[in-house]
Coordinates of C-alpha atoms in Angstrom, one line a residue:
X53 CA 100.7 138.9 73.3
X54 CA 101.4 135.8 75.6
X55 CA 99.4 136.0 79.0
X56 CA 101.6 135.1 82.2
X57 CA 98.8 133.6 84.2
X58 CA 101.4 132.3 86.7
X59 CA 101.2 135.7 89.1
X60 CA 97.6 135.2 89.0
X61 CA 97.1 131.7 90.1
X62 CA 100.4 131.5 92.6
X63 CA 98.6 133.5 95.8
X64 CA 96.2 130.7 95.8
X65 CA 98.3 128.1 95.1
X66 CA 100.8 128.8 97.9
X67 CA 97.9 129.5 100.3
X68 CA 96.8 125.7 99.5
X69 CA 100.8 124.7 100.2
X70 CA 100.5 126.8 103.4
X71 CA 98.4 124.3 105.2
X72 CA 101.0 122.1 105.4
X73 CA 103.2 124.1 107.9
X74 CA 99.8 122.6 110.6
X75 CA 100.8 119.3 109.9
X76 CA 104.1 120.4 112.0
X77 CA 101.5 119.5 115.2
X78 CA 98.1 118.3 114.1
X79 CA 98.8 115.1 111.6
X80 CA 97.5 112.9 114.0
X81 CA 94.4 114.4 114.3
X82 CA 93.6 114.7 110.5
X83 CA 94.4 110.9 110.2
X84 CA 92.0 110.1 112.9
X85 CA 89.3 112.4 111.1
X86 CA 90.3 111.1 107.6
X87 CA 89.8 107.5 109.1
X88 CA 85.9 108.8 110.9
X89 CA 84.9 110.6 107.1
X90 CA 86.0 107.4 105.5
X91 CA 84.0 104.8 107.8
X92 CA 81.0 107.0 107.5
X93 CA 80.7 107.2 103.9
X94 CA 81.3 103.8 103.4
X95 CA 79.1 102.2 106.7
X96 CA 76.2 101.2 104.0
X97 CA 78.2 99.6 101.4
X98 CA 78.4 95.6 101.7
X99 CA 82.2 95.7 102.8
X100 CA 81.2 98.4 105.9
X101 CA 77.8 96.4 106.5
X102 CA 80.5 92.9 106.5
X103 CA 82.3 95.0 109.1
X104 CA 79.9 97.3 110.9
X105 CA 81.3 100.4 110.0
X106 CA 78.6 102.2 111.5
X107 CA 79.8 100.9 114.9
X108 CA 83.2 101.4 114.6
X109 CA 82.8 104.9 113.7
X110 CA 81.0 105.9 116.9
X111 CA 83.1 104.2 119.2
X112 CA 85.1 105.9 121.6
X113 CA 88.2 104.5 120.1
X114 CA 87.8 104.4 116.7
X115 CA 91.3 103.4 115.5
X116 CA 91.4 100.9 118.2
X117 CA 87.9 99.6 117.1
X118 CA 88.7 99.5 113.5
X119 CA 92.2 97.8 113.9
X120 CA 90.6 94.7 116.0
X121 CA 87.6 94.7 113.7
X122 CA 88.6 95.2 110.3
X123 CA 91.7 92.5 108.6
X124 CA 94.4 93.4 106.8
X125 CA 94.0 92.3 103.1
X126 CA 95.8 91.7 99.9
X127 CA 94.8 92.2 96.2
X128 CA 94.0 88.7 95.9
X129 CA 92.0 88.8 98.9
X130 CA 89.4 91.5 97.3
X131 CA 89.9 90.1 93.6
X132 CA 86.5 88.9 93.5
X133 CA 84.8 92.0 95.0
X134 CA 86.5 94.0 92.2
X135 CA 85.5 92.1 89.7
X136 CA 82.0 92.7 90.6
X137 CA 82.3 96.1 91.0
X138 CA 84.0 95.9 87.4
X139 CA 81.0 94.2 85.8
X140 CA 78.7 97.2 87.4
X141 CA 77.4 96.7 91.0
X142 CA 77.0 99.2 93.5
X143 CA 78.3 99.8 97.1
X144 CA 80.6 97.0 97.2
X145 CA 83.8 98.4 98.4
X146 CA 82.8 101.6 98.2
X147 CA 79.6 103.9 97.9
X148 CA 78.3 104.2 94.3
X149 CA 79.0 102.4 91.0
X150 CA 82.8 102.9 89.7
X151 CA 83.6 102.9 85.8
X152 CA 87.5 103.7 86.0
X153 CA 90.2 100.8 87.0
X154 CA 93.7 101.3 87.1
X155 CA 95.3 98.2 86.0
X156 CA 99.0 97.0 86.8
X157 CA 100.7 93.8 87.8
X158 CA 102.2 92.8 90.4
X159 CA 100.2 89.8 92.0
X160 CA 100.8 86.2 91.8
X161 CA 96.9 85.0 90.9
X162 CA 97.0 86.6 87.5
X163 CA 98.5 88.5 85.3
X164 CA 97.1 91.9 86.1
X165 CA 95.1 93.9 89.1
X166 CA 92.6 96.3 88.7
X167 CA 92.6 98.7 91.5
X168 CA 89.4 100.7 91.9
X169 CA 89.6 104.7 90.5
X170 CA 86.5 105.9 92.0
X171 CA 85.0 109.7 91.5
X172 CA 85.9 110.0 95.0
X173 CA 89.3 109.0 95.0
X174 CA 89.8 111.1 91.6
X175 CA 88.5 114.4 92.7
X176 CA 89.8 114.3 96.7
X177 CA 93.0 112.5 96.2
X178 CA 94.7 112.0 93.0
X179 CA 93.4 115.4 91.9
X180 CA 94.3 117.6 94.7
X181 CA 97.3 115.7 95.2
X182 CA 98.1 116.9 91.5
X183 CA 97.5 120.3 92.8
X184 CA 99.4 120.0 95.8
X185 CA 102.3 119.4 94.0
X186 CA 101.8 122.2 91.5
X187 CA 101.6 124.8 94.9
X188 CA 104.8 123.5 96.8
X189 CA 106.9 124.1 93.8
X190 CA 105.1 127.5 93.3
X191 CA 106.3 128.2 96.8
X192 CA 109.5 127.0 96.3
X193 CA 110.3 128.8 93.4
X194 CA 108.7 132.6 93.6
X195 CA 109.9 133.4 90.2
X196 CA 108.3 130.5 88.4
X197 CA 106.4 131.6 84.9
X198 CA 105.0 127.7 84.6
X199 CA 101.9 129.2 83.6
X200 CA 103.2 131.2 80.3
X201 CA 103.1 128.1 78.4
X202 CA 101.9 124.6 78.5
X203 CA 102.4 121.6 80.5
X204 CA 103.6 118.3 78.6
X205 CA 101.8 115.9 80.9
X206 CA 102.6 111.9 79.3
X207 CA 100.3 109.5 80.0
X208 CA 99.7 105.6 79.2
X209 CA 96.3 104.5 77.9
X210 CA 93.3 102.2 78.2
X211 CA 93.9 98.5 77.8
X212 CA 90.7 96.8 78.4
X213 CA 92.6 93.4 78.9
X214 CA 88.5 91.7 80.3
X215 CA 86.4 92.0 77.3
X216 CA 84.0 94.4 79.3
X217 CA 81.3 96.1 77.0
X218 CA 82.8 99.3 75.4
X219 CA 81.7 102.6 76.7
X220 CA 80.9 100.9 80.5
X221 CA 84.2 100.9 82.0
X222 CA 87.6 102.1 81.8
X223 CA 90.5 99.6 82.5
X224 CA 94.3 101.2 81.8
X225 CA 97.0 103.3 83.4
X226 CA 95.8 105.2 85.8
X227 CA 97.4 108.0 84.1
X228 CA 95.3 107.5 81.2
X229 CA 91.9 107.7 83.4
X230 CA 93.7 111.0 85.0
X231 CA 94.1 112.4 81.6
X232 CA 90.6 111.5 80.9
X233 CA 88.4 112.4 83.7
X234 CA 90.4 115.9 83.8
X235 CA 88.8 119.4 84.0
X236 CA 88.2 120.6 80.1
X237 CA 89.9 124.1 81.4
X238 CA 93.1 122.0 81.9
X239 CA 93.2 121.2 78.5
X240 CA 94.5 125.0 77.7
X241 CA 97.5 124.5 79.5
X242 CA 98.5 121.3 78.4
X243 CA 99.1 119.3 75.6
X244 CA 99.3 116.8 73.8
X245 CA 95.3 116.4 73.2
X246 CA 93.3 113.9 74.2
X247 CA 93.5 111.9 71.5
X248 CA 96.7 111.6 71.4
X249 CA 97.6 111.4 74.6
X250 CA 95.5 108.0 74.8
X251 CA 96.6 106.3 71.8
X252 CA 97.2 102.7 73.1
X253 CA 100.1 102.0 70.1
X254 CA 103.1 103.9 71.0
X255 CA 104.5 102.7 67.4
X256 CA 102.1 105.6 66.0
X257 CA 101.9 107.8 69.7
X258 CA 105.5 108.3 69.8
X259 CA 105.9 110.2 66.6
X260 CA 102.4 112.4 67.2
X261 CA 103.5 113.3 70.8
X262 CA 107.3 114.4 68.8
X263 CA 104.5 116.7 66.5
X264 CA 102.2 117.8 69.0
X265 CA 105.4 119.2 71.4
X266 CA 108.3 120.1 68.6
X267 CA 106.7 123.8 68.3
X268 CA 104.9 124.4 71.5
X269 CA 106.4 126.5 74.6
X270 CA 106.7 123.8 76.9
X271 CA 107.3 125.2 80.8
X272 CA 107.0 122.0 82.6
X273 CA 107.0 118.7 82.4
X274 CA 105.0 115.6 84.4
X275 CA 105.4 111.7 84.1
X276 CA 107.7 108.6 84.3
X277 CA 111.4 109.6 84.1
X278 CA 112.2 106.3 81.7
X279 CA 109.6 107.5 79.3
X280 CA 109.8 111.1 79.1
X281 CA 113.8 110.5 78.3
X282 CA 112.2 108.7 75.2
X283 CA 110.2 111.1 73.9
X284 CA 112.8 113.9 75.1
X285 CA 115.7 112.6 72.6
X286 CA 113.2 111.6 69.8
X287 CA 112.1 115.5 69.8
X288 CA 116.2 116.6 70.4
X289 CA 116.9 114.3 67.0
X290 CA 113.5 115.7 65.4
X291 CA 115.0 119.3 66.3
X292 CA 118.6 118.4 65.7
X293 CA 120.2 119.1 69.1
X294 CA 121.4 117.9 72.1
X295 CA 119.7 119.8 74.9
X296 CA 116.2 119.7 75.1
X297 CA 116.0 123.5 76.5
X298 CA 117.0 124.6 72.9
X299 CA 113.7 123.4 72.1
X300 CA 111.6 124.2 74.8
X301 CA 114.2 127.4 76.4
X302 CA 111.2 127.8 79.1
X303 CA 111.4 124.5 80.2
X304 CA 111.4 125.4 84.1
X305 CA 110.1 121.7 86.0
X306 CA 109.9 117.8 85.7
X307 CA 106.9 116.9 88.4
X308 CA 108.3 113.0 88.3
X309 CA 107.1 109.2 89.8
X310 CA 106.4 106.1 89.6
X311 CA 110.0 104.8 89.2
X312 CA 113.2 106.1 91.1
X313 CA 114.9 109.2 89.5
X314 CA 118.4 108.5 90.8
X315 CA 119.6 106.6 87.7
X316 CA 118.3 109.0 85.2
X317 CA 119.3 112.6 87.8
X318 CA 122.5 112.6 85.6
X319 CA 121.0 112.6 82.0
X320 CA 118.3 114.9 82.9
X321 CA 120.7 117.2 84.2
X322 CA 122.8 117.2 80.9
X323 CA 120.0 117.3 79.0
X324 CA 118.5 120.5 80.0
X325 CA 119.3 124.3 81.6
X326 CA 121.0 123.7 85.0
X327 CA 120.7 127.8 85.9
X328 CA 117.0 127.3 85.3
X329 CA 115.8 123.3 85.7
X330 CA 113.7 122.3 89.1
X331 CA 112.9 118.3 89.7
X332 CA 110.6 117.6 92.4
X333 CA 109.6 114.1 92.8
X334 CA 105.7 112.7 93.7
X335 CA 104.7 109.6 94.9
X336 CA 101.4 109.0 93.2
X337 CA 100.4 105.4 92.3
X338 CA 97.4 103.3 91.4
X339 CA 95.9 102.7 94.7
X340 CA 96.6 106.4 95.7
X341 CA 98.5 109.8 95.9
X342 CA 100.6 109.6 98.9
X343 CA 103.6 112.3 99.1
X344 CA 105.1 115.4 97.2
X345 CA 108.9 116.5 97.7
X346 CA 108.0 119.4 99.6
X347 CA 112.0 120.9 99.8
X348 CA 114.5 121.0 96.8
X349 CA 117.1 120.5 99.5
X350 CA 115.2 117.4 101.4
X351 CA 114.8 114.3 98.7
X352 CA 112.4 112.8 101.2
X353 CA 108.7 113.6 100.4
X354 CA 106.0 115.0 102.5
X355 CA 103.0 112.0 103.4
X356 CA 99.8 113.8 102.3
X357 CA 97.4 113.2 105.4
X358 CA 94.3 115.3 104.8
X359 CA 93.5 113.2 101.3
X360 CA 91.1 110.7 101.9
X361 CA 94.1 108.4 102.8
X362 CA 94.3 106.8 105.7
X363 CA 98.0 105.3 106.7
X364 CA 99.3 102.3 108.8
X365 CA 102.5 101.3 109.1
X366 CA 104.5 98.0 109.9
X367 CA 107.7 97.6 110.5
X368 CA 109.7 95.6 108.0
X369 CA 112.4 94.6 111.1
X370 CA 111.8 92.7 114.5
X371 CA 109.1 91.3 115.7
X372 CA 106.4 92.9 116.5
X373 CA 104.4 92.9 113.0
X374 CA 101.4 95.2 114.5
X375 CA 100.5 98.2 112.4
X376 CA 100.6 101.5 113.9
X377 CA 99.5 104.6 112.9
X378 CA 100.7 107.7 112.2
X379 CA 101.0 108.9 115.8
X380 CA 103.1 105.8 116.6
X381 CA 105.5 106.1 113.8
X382 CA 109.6 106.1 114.8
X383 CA 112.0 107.9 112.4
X384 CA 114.2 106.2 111.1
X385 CA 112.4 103.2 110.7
X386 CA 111.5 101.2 107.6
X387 CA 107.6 100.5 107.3
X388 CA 105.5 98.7 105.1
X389 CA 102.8 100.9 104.2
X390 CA 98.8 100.3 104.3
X391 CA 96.1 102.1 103.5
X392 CA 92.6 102.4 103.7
X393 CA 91.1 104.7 100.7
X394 CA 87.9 105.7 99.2
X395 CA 88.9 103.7 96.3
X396 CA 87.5 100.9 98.6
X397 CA 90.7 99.5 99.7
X398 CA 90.7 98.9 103.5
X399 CA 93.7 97.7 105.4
X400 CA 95.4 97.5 102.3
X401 CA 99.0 96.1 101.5
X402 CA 100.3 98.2 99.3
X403 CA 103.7 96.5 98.8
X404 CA 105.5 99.5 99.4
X405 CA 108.2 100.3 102.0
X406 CA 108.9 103.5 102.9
X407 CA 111.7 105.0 105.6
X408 CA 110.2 107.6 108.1
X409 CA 112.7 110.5 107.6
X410 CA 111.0 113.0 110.0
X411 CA 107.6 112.1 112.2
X412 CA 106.0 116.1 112.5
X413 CA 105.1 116.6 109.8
X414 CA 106.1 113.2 108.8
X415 CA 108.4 112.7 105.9
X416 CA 109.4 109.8 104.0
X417 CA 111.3 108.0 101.3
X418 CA 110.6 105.1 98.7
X419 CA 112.7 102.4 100.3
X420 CA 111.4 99.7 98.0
X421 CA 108.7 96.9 97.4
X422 CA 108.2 93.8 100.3
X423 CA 109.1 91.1 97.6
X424 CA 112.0 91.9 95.4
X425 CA 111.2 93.3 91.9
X426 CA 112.6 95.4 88.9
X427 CA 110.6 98.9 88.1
X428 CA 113.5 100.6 86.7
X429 CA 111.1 101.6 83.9
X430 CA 107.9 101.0 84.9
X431 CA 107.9 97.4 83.7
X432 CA 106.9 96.1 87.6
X433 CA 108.4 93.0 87.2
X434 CA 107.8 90.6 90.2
X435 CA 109.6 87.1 91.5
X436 CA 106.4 85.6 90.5
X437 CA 106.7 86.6 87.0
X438 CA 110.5 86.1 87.0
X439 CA 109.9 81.9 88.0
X440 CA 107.2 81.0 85.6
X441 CA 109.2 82.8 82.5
X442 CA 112.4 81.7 83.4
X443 CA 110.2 77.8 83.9
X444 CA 108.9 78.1 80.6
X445 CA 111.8 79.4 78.7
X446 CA 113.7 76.4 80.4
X447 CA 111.4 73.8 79.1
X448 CA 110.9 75.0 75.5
X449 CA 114.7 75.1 75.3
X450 CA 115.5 72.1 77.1
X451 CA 117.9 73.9 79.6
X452 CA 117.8 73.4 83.6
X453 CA 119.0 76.6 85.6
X454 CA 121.2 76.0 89.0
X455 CA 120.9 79.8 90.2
X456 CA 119.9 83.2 88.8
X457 CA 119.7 86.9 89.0
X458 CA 118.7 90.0 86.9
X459 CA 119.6 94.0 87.0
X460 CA 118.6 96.7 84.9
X461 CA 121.0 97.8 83.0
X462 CA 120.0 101.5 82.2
X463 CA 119.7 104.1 79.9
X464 CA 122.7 105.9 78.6
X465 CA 124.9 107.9 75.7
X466 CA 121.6 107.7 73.6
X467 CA 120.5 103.6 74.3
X468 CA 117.6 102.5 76.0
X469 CA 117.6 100.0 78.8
X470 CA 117.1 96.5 79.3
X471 CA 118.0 93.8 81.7
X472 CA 120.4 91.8 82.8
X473 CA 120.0 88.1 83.6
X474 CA 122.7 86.1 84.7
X475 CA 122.4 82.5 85.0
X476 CA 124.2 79.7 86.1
X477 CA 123.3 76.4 84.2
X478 CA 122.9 73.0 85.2
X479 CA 121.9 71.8 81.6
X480 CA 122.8 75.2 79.2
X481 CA 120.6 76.0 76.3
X482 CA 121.9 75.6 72.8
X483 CA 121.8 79.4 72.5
X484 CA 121.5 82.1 74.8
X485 CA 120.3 84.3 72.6
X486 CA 117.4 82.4 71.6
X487 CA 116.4 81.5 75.2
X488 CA 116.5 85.5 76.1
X489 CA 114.1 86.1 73.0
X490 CA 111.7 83.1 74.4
X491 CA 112.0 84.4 78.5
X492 CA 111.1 88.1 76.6
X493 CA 107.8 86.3 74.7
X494 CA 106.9 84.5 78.5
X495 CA 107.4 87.4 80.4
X496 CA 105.3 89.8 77.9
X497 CA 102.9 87.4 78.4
X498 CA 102.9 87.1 82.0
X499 CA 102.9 91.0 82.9
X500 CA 101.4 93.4 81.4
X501 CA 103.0 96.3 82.3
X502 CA 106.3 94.6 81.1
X503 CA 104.5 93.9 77.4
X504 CA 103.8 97.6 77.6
X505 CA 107.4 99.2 77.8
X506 CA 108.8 95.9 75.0
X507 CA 106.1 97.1 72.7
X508 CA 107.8 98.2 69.6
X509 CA 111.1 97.9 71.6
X510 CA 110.2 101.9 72.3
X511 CA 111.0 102.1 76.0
X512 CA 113.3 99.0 76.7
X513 CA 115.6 97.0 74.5
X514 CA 114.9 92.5 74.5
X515 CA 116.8 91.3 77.4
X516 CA 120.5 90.2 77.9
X517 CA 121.3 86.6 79.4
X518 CA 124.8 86.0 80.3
X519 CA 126.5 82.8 81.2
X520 CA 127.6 82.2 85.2
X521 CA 130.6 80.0 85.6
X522 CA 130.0 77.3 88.2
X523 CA 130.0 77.9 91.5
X524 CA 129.8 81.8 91.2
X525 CA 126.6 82.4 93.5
X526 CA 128.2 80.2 96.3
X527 CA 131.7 81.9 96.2
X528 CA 129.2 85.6 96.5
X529 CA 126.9 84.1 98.9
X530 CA 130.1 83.3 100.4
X531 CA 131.5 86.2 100.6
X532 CA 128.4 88.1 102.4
X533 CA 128.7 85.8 104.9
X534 CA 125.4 84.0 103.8
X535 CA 126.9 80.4 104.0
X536 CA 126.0 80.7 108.1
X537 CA 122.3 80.8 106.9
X538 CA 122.6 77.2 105.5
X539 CA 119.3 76.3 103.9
X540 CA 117.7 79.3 104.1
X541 CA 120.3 81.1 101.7
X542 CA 118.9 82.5 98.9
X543 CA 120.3 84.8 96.1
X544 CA 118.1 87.9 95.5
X545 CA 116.6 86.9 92.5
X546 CA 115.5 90.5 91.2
X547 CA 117.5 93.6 92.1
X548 CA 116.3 97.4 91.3
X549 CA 119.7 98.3 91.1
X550 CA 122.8 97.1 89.9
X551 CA 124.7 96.5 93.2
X552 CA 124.6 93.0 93.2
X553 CA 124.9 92.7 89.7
X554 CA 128.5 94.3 89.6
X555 CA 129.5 92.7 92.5
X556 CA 129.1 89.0 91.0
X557 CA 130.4 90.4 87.7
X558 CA 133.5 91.6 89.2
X559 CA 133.5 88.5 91.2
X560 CA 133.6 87.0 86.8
X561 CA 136.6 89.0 86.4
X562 CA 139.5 88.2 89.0

């Protein structure tokens, strides 16, 4: 007979979510101890010796002290220390020797970063943040059986991209070091395996995840949406169906991140039991877990202050560019976010902005990256990379570009996504076709998380270049009432979303 252990673990679980109704008056004064508990564990490693962290931590003032002592940073800025605390030395950034790296793209010195995953930040951040989620839905949703059967929890895998000796360290997704590093006793209420859930070739992954989940009584459901729509049809077509709750008719939760949800809400919704389907969204990244929807009615997420995070905040308008923190915070405002973590990232730009939706307990939303991108699926595709493909493609095909922008273009009816690129020409290429397939190769090669969703063509189709006709982007730029910026006009060169996308298309079309 099939154990319910849901009524035995929920007390517990909701007392942990319970906590959270504190935060309504004392956020500020977590943050500031956070900030004290972080200094001090990190005073005698060469980053808190550089800075006198022991100093700063017995002030009077310690914000104050550690804002006028302590810059503001980059990844580029602590590239080198990483890399030795890669290759094995101790108390760099932070206390102890760290074995796990979460690597991603997203900077302009190299193809990938490798943000450090230390025991620390695993076990009193990303893991109790994993947690945290898990009891706000349990409070949320008294009648929740999640724990009658198993959690299908999809995850990426190690791709030691450095050559480091095998068995040392762990370079990947941080999912993948997540999946690894987690409690054995997890493992009976989840699946896939291990082993399969770390196969780096989704090629062969794809097809064992379909086995491993086709027969299994699947409650809940935790990972990228883009993905897990994937692996969601390739089981409906293995099973012969069209909603996924025919397979799994217990399916109760989607705990989802890393990308925005909004384009896929619609298909999710279609695709399983409305009078029993829950979606609560996380905001858990590399350098951190930051925020858990905390209301089904609210799509704005609660910031997780007790987690060995601490948070500044700039504003991305105006003038005055100093960082405040959380007891100085405005709502309605739109902040770049920065951190200090005991990953070892202090005064961190994380390249996220967020929009303060409510300040006790504060509340946020993703509002988007501080350079423009396209994550629609998890690819992180920056300007940076954007420039040098579109470069390369341009001198291999003897073609000269006047203007350019590019859209996802997302999935529906069954197709995967790709993206868009339109381009006006000043010399055109003999064939488009044959310069998208080239921009594809230099892009794979330029990101790595991009070359991880192309592989195999699983997650995201080769991209689409159409043709501009001349003088399109001045009649738009135009039109926004950018021609009073002169120079300094510029057309957004990667978009998120397809706003401006169908706005110069329907420009194409009258």
């Amino acid at each position: 007979m099939k154990i319910d252990f849901t009524p035995i673990v929920r007390p517990g679980f909701v007392k942990l979510a319970e906590r959270t109704d504190s935060w309504r008056s004392d956020s500020d004064s977590l943050q500031a101890g956070v900030l004290r508990r972080l200094l001090e564990r990190a005073a005698h490693t060469e980053y808190g010796k550089t800075y006198d962290f022991s100093s700063i931590k017995s002030s009077g003032n310690v914000y104050g002290a550690y804002a006028s002592c302590v810059p503001l940073i980059s990844y580029e800025d602590v590239r080198p220390l990483v890399m030795r605390m890669i290759r094995g030395e101790k108390d760099v950034l932070w206390r102890g020797v760290c074995r796990d790296f979460a690597q991603s793209s997203g900077t302009s010195g190299g193809k990938s970063k490798y943000i450090p995953v230390t025991r620390d930040s695993l076990n009193e951040n990303h893991y109790r943040g994993g947690a945290d989620t898990v009891a706000h839905y349990l409070r949320l949703v008294p009648g929740s059986r999640m724990f009658a059967g198993k959690g299908f929890i999809l995850g990426g895998s190690f791709s030691n991209t450095l050559g480091i000796g095998p068995g040392k360290v762990h370079i990947g997704d941080l999912s993948a070091t997540l999946i690894n590093r987690i409690n054995p006793f997890a493992n009976f209420v989840r699946i896939p395996d291990k082993k399969t859930a770390l196969m780096p070739d989704w090629e062969t992954k794809l097809p064992a995840l379909v086995r491993s989940a086709c027969n299994r009584d699947v409650t809940n459901i935790s990972g990228v949406p883009s993905w897990f729509l994937t692996v969601i049809r390739r089981i409906m077509e293995a099973k012969g169906v069209d909603n996924i709750s025919e397979v799994w008719p217990n399916l109760e939760v989607f705990f989802h991140g890393g990308i925005s949800f909004e384009p896929y809400r619609d298909e999710y919704r279609r695709i399983t039991d409305p009078a029993k389907m829950h979606f609560l969204e996380t905001y858990n990244a590399s350098e951190g877990f930051f925020a858990v929807q905390n209301d089904f009615s609210d799509g704005s997420m609660l910031l997780i202050v007790d987690r060995d995070i601490f948070y500044e905040f700039i504003p991305v308008e105006g003038d005055d560019k100093r960082p405040r923190p959380i007891w100085e915070v405005e709502k309605g405002v739109v902040y770049e976010m920065i951190i200090s973590a005991s990953n070892g990232l202090w005064r961190y730009h994380l390249g996220d902005t967020v929009r303060v939706t409510q300040t006790s307990p504060m509340k946020i939303r993703i509002a988007g990256r501080t350079k423009s991108f396209i994550n629609a699926f998890g690819e992180e595709l920056i300007e940076d990379n954007a420039e040098r493909g579109m470069a390369a493609a341009c001198d291999r095909c003897g073609a000269s570009i006047l203007n350019y922008t590019a859209a996802p273009v997302f999935a529906s009816d069954g197709k995967k996504g790709r993206h868009q690129w339109l381009i006006e020409w000043e010399k055109a290429p003999e064939d488009n076709n044959k310069f998208a397939m080239i921009l594809d190769e230099e892009l794979r090669k330029l990101n790595s998380d991009y070359d991880a969703k192309r592989s195999h063509t699983i997650f995201l189709d080769p991209p689409e270049v159409l043709t501009a006709p001349s003088g399109l982007f001045d009649k738009w730029l135009k039109s926004a009432g950018s021609h009073k910026l002169g120079g300094q006009r510029k057309v957004p060169r990667l978009s998120n979303n397809r706003d401006l996308m169908e706005r110069l298309l329907e420009l194409i079309s009258r």
